[in-house]
Short mmCIF file of C-alpha atoms and ligand atoms in Angstrom, two decimals:
data_model
loop_
_atom_site.label_atom_id
_atom_site.label_comp_id
_atom_site.label_asym_id
_atom_site.label_seq_id
_atom_site.Cartn_x
_atom_site.Cartn_y
_atom_site.Cartn_z
CA MET A 1 -25.90 -33.64 5.01
CA ALA A 2 -26.40 -30.68 4.81
CA LYS A 3 -24.58 -28.09 2.24
CA ALA A 4 -22.02 -25.10 3.48
CA ALA A 5 -23.91 -22.25 2.12
CA ARG A 6 -22.72 -20.43 -0.35
CA LYS A 7 -21.16 -17.28 1.10
CA SER A 8 -23.18 -14.23 0.05
CA ARG A 9 -21.66 -11.09 -1.87
CA PRO A 10 -21.06 -8.10 -0.43
CA ARG A 11 -22.99 -4.93 -0.86
CA VAL A 12 -21.01 -2.77 -2.51
CA VAL A 13 -22.35 0.57 -1.79
CA LYS A 14 -20.93 4.30 -4.87
CA THR A 15 -20.97 6.87 -3.01
CA VAL A 16 -20.29 8.08 0.62
CA LYS A 17 -24.23 9.14 1.01
CA ALA A 18 -24.76 5.02 0.44
CA LEU A 19 -21.69 4.17 2.77
CA ARG A 20 -22.73 5.66 5.65
CA GLU A 21 -26.10 4.62 5.75
CA ALA A 22 -24.61 0.94 5.07
CA LEU A 23 -22.69 1.12 7.99
CA ALA A 24 -24.86 3.60 11.06
CA ASP A 25 -26.50 -0.01 11.48
CA TRP A 26 -23.19 -1.77 12.32
CA ARG A 27 -21.67 1.84 14.41
CA LYS A 28 -25.59 1.47 16.46
CA LYS A 29 -24.83 -1.70 17.52
CA LYS A 30 -20.74 -0.15 18.13
CA ALA A 31 -18.72 -2.69 15.89
CA PRO A 32 -16.01 -2.20 14.90
CA ILE A 33 -15.32 -1.77 11.82
CA ALA A 34 -11.76 -2.64 10.09
CA LEU A 35 -11.37 -0.68 7.13
CA VAL A 36 -8.75 -2.17 3.52
CA PRO A 37 -7.88 0.45 1.73
CA THR A 38 -6.99 -1.26 -2.09
CA MET A 39 -6.06 0.02 -6.04
CA GLY A 40 -8.37 -3.73 -7.22
CA ALA A 41 -6.68 -6.08 -9.33
CA LEU A 42 -7.28 -8.15 -6.25
CA HIS A 43 -4.37 -9.96 -5.32
CA SER A 44 -3.26 -12.42 -1.83
CA GLY A 45 -1.48 -9.85 -0.99
CA HIS A 46 -3.92 -8.03 -0.42
CA ILE A 47 -6.74 -10.32 1.29
CA SER A 48 -3.95 -10.79 3.34
CA LEU A 49 -5.32 -7.78 4.45
CA VAL A 50 -9.27 -8.56 4.18
CA ALA A 51 -8.05 -11.71 6.75
CA LEU A 52 -6.21 -9.60 9.15
CA ALA A 53 -8.39 -7.06 9.39
CA LYS A 54 -11.76 -10.10 10.18
CA LYS A 55 -9.74 -10.50 12.87
CA SER A 56 -9.37 -7.87 14.42
CA ALA A 57 -12.36 -6.67 13.75
CA LYS A 58 -16.33 -7.26 13.53
CA LYS A 59 -17.37 -5.26 10.09
CA VAL A 60 -14.65 -5.65 6.90
CA VAL A 61 -15.21 -2.54 4.81
CA VAL A 62 -12.95 -2.22 0.90
CA SER A 63 -12.05 0.10 -0.90
CA ILE A 64 -12.02 -0.28 -3.86
CA PHE A 65 -11.62 2.62 -5.44
CA VAL A 66 -7.86 3.64 -8.54
CA ASN A 67 -7.04 7.31 -7.41
CA PRO A 68 -6.32 9.54 -9.68
CA THR A 69 -4.29 12.54 -7.84
CA GLN A 70 -1.43 9.88 -6.30
CA PHE A 71 -0.62 9.35 -10.29
CA GLY A 72 2.21 11.31 -12.20
CA PRO A 73 1.62 12.61 -15.57
CA ASN A 74 3.57 9.67 -17.03
CA GLU A 75 2.90 6.69 -14.24
CA ASP A 76 0.13 4.22 -15.62
CA PHE A 77 -3.52 5.44 -14.46
CA SER A 78 -5.04 5.47 -17.03
CA ARG A 79 -3.29 0.82 -17.23
CA TYR A 80 -4.16 0.46 -13.90
CA PRO A 81 -5.10 -3.38 -14.07
CA ARG A 82 -9.27 -3.45 -12.79
CA THR A 83 -10.89 -6.08 -12.79
CA ILE A 84 -13.27 -5.83 -10.55
CA GLU A 85 -15.94 -9.24 -11.55
CA ALA A 86 -12.84 -11.21 -10.09
CA ASP A 87 -12.04 -8.67 -7.16
CA LEU A 88 -15.89 -9.37 -5.79
CA ASP A 89 -14.64 -12.66 -6.23
CA LYS A 90 -11.89 -12.41 -4.21
CA LEU A 91 -13.73 -10.21 -1.43
CA THR A 92 -17.00 -12.73 -1.40
CA ALA A 93 -13.74 -16.30 -0.13
CA ALA A 94 -12.24 -13.90 2.34
CA GLY A 95 -15.84 -12.57 3.35
CA ALA A 96 -15.75 -9.21 3.57
CA ASP A 97 -18.46 -7.30 4.70
CA LEU A 98 -18.95 -4.70 2.78
CA VAL A 99 -17.43 -2.82 -0.26
CA PHE A 100 -17.32 0.97 -0.64
CA MET A 101 -15.66 1.01 -4.36
CA PRO A 102 -16.48 4.99 -5.88
CA ASP A 103 -16.73 6.53 -9.26
CA PRO A 104 -14.05 9.25 -9.38
CA LYS A 105 -16.29 12.34 -9.12
CA GLU A 106 -17.69 11.03 -5.94
CA ILE A 107 -14.32 11.33 -3.95
CA TYR A 108 -13.73 14.10 -6.82
CA PRO A 109 -16.42 16.72 -7.39
CA ASP A 110 -15.73 19.38 -9.74
CA GLY A 111 -14.45 22.44 -6.55
CA PHE A 112 -13.07 20.14 -5.42
CA SER A 113 -9.76 22.06 -3.95
CA THR A 114 -8.32 20.13 -0.59
CA MET A 115 -4.79 18.25 -1.24
CA LEU A 116 -3.24 16.92 1.85
CA LYS A 117 0.56 18.17 1.65
CA PRO A 118 2.30 15.57 4.01
CA THR A 119 6.08 16.09 5.43
CA GLY A 120 7.66 14.51 7.60
CA PRO A 121 8.10 10.01 5.96
CA ALA A 122 6.71 11.64 2.72
CA ALA A 123 9.81 14.29 2.51
CA VAL A 124 12.50 11.88 2.53
CA GLY A 125 14.12 11.38 -0.32
CA LEU A 126 12.71 8.45 -1.52
CA ASP A 127 9.05 7.23 -3.77
CA ASP A 128 8.24 10.98 -2.67
CA LYS A 129 11.94 11.97 -4.79
CA PHE A 130 10.98 10.00 -7.54
CA ARG A 131 6.66 9.76 -7.82
CA PRO A 132 6.22 14.08 -6.94
CA GLY A 133 2.54 14.71 -4.83
CA HIS A 134 2.24 11.23 -4.74
CA PHE A 135 2.00 11.47 -0.85
CA ASP A 136 -0.20 14.07 -2.05
CA GLY A 137 -2.90 11.80 -3.53
CA VAL A 138 -2.64 8.85 -1.00
CA ALA A 139 -3.14 11.35 2.56
CA THR A 140 -5.85 13.21 0.27
CA VAL A 141 -8.03 10.10 0.09
CA VAL A 142 -6.86 7.91 2.59
CA ALA A 143 -8.01 10.95 5.01
CA LYS A 144 -11.52 10.99 3.01
CA LEU A 145 -11.34 7.05 3.48
CA PHE A 146 -11.55 7.72 7.04
CA THR A 147 -13.75 10.25 7.77
CA SER A 148 -15.83 8.45 5.53
CA VAL A 149 -16.21 5.51 6.85
CA MET A 150 -14.74 6.20 10.00
CA PRO A 151 -13.35 3.46 10.93
CA ASP A 152 -11.80 1.86 14.37
CA ILE A 153 -8.82 0.01 12.13
CA ALA A 154 -7.52 0.44 8.50
CA ILE A 155 -5.02 -2.32 7.45
CA PHE A 156 -1.75 -0.93 5.51
CA GLY A 157 0.69 -3.45 3.36
CA ASN A 158 3.81 -3.18 5.09
CA LYS A 159 4.84 -3.27 1.16
CA ASP A 160 4.11 0.34 0.70
CA TYR A 161 5.56 1.19 3.62
CA GLN A 162 6.85 4.71 3.15
CA GLN A 163 2.73 4.88 2.40
CA LEU A 164 2.21 3.05 5.44
CA GLN A 165 4.22 6.05 7.74
CA VAL A 166 3.01 8.73 6.05
CA ILE A 167 -1.40 7.52 6.97
CA LYS A 168 0.49 6.89 9.92
CA THR A 169 1.70 9.72 11.50
CA MET A 170 -1.77 11.51 9.11
CA ALA A 171 -3.86 9.99 10.86
CA ARG A 172 -1.34 10.81 14.43
CA ASP A 173 -1.17 14.75 13.31
CA LEU A 174 -5.39 15.32 12.49
CA HIS A 175 -6.21 13.51 15.47
CA LEU A 176 -8.18 10.55 13.22
CA PRO A 177 -9.09 8.47 16.19
CA VAL A 178 -8.38 5.01 13.66
CA LYS A 179 -5.51 2.96 14.89
CA VAL A 180 -2.82 1.75 11.08
CA ILE A 181 -1.66 -1.28 11.54
CA GLY A 182 1.34 -2.16 9.44
CA ALA A 183 0.27 -6.48 7.72
CA PRO A 184 3.58 -8.65 6.28
CA ILE A 185 4.18 -8.32 2.37
CA VAL A 186 3.10 -11.38 0.68
CA ARG A 187 5.77 -13.08 -1.67
CA GLU A 188 5.57 -15.05 -4.40
CA LYS A 189 7.70 -18.65 -4.23
CA ASP A 190 10.73 -16.98 -5.47
CA GLY A 191 10.73 -14.10 -3.07
CA LEU A 192 9.61 -10.56 -5.03
CA ALA A 193 6.53 -8.57 -3.87
CA LEU A 194 2.95 -9.35 -5.33
CA SER A 195 1.74 -6.35 -6.73
CA SER A 196 -0.96 -5.83 -9.10
CA ARG A 197 1.71 -4.44 -11.30
CA ASN A 198 3.70 -7.87 -11.44
CA VAL A 199 1.11 -8.99 -14.69
CA TYR A 200 2.87 -6.16 -16.54
CA LEU A 201 6.57 -8.34 -16.86
CA SER A 202 6.91 -9.02 -19.48
CA PRO A 203 8.49 -13.65 -18.73
CA SER A 204 11.90 -12.03 -18.91
CA GLU A 205 11.37 -9.32 -16.60
CA ARG A 206 9.21 -11.64 -14.36
CA ALA A 207 12.08 -13.53 -14.28
CA ALA A 208 14.99 -11.14 -13.50
CA ALA A 209 13.05 -9.48 -10.82
CA PRO A 210 13.70 -12.32 -7.59
CA VAL A 211 16.67 -10.11 -7.82
CA LEU A 212 14.79 -6.93 -5.49
CA HIS A 213 14.25 -9.34 -2.91
CA GLN A 214 17.45 -11.54 -2.60
CA VAL A 215 19.64 -7.67 -2.33
CA LEU A 216 16.76 -7.08 0.54
CA LYS A 217 17.61 -10.24 2.41
CA ALA A 218 21.47 -10.80 1.38
CA SER A 219 21.94 -6.73 2.60
CA ALA A 220 20.15 -7.21 6.44
CA LYS A 221 22.11 -10.50 7.34
CA ALA A 222 25.28 -8.26 5.97
CA ILE A 223 24.50 -4.67 7.61
CA ALA A 224 23.15 -7.42 11.37
CA ALA A 225 25.95 -8.84 11.18
CA GLY A 226 28.57 -5.26 11.38
CA GLU A 227 28.94 -4.14 8.18
CA ASP A 228 29.46 -1.18 6.41
CA PRO A 229 25.91 -0.03 6.01
CA GLU A 230 26.88 2.09 2.77
CA THR A 231 30.22 -1.01 1.53
CA VAL A 232 26.41 -3.31 1.56
CA LEU A 233 23.78 -0.79 -0.20
CA ASN A 234 26.89 0.03 -3.34
CA ARG A 235 27.35 -4.15 -3.81
CA GLY A 236 23.51 -4.01 -3.55
CA ARG A 237 23.29 -1.24 -7.02
CA ALA A 238 25.76 -3.32 -8.68
CA LYS A 239 23.51 -6.24 -8.18
CA VAL A 240 20.41 -4.56 -9.22
CA VAL A 241 22.03 -3.06 -12.19
CA SER A 242 23.45 -5.77 -13.88
CA ALA A 243 20.24 -7.34 -13.79
CA GLY A 244 18.90 -5.42 -16.31
CA PHE A 245 17.19 -3.33 -13.67
CA LYS A 246 17.22 0.99 -13.46
CA LEU A 247 18.08 2.23 -9.31
CA ASP A 248 15.44 4.70 -7.59
CA TYR A 249 17.23 4.15 -4.53
CA PHE A 250 18.17 1.78 -2.39
CA GLU A 251 18.38 2.78 0.92
CA ALA A 252 18.45 2.10 4.33
CA ARG A 253 16.83 4.82 6.48
CA ASP A 254 15.51 5.00 10.47
CA ALA A 255 12.07 2.80 10.42
CA GLY A 256 10.27 4.49 12.39
CA THR A 257 10.70 8.37 10.32
CA LEU A 258 12.73 6.73 7.18
CA ALA A 259 15.30 9.86 7.54
CA LYS A 260 18.64 8.78 6.24
CA LEU A 261 21.65 7.46 8.69
CA THR A 262 23.41 10.16 10.61
CA PRO A 263 27.30 8.91 11.44
CA GLN A 264 27.05 10.28 14.97
CA GLN A 265 23.36 8.74 16.27
CA ALA A 266 22.91 5.18 17.87
CA ARG A 267 22.02 3.11 15.25
CA PRO A 268 18.19 3.35 15.48
CA LYS A 269 15.61 -0.01 13.61
CA LEU A 270 16.53 -0.12 10.62
CA ARG A 271 15.13 -1.11 6.83
CA LEU A 272 16.29 -1.13 3.78
CA LEU A 273 13.71 0.52 1.41
CA ILE A 274 14.46 -0.71 -2.42
CA ALA A 275 13.17 0.77 -5.93
CA ALA A 276 13.82 -0.05 -8.90
CA LYS A 277 11.96 -0.13 -13.03
CA ILE A 278 12.15 -2.80 -15.34
CA GLY A 279 11.89 -2.20 -18.78
CA LYS A 280 8.82 -0.11 -18.32
CA THR A 281 8.02 -1.83 -14.79
CA ARG A 282 8.65 0.12 -11.34
CA LEU A 283 8.68 -2.13 -8.57
CA ILE A 284 9.22 -1.98 -4.87
CA ASP A 285 10.02 -3.27 -1.69
CA ASN A 286 12.12 -3.49 1.74
CA LEU A 287 13.15 -5.21 4.73
CA ALA A 288 13.42 -5.17 8.17
CA VAL A 289 16.89 -5.16 9.44
P1 AMP B 1 -2.56 -0.88 -3.79
O1 AMP B 1 -3.99 -2.03 -4.47
O2 AMP B 1 -2.01 -1.91 -4.58
O3 AMP B 1 -2.19 0.27 -3.33
O4 AMP B 1 -2.97 -2.23 -2.48
C1 AMP B 1 -3.26 -0.88 -1.32
C2 AMP B 1 -3.50 -2.57 -0.59
O5 AMP B 1 -2.89 -3.58 -0.65
C3 AMP B 1 -1.54 -1.03 -0.27
O6 AMP B 1 -1.66 -1.53 2.10
C4 AMP B 1 -0.40 -2.28 -0.11
O7 AMP B 1 0.23 -2.32 1.49
C5 AMP B 1 -1.06 -3.49 0.47
N1 AMP B 1 -0.54 -4.91 -0.14
C6 AMP B 1 0.44 -4.94 -2.42
N2 AMP B 1 0.79 -6.17 -2.14
C7 AMP B 1 0.98 -6.09 -0.96
C8 AMP B 1 1.78 -7.56 -0.43
N3 AMP B 1 1.91 -8.17 -1.69
N4 AMP B 1 1.68 -8.24 0.11
C9 AMP B 1 1.15 -7.26 1.77
N5 AMP B 1 -0.31 -6.33 1.26
C10 AMP B 1 0.52 -5.69 0.03
#
């Protein structure tokens, strides 16, 4: 019996020039290309995006780049987990075709002078308030990834829900011909959303962490059943704080614009969004109502 063919590692390119050369043949053949942008330290959440990309396009490019411009001065840029060999093994198993892994100097060479400054869903008092400049860095790097790869589709996780809305808006506003797709959040059995930052959690912090998803679920159910959103949110805020978290926000927002709800407004589709710190680790999560 023939042995199952072992998958070969995807090609890794580090410069935009090499990336474009690697893509040229696929483009000539008009093979639809999907891009999955990541910061590495890959887990099953990232791999689910690669799986969706493989279903949606002929060729899958994954970028791995810990983007310095989206980290604040007191954030975890230098200690962010970097696990390149394990990432490449996972991408091999997932069937990615090409990995773009630039050095910071390739993306931000000396003299780099053009940062994007998104507003709209990037200026609604959620992560933008607690991570000033974060979405400038995200929008800038993703725009550069889009113009470098020129993918037909790009897949992002709903996990970073505000980021997804910022990128959809940015692609629309800049007429970038990329279809931006949001993918479901992959969770641990106990509900904790997978995140590269979960490795920072101590055992007791890890044990407390599922409260975020529990509160999201209970609150979405109560609001859907007609309870006053602010009352429900206050109850959830208290529960998260009593589990040992320092809460940045727990809000119900318009699912598209992320704007605050106004009493006059007909009830839009709602999204619950939460961000909270336990010890040194900041976790985010969200859920549709
Ligand atoms: P990151 O490497 O954290 O920048 O994430 C890269 C992409 O993976 C982003 O689009 C994230 O939203 C997505 N992602 C991260 N965690 C999850 C998860 N648990 N489920 C689904 N997508 C995720």
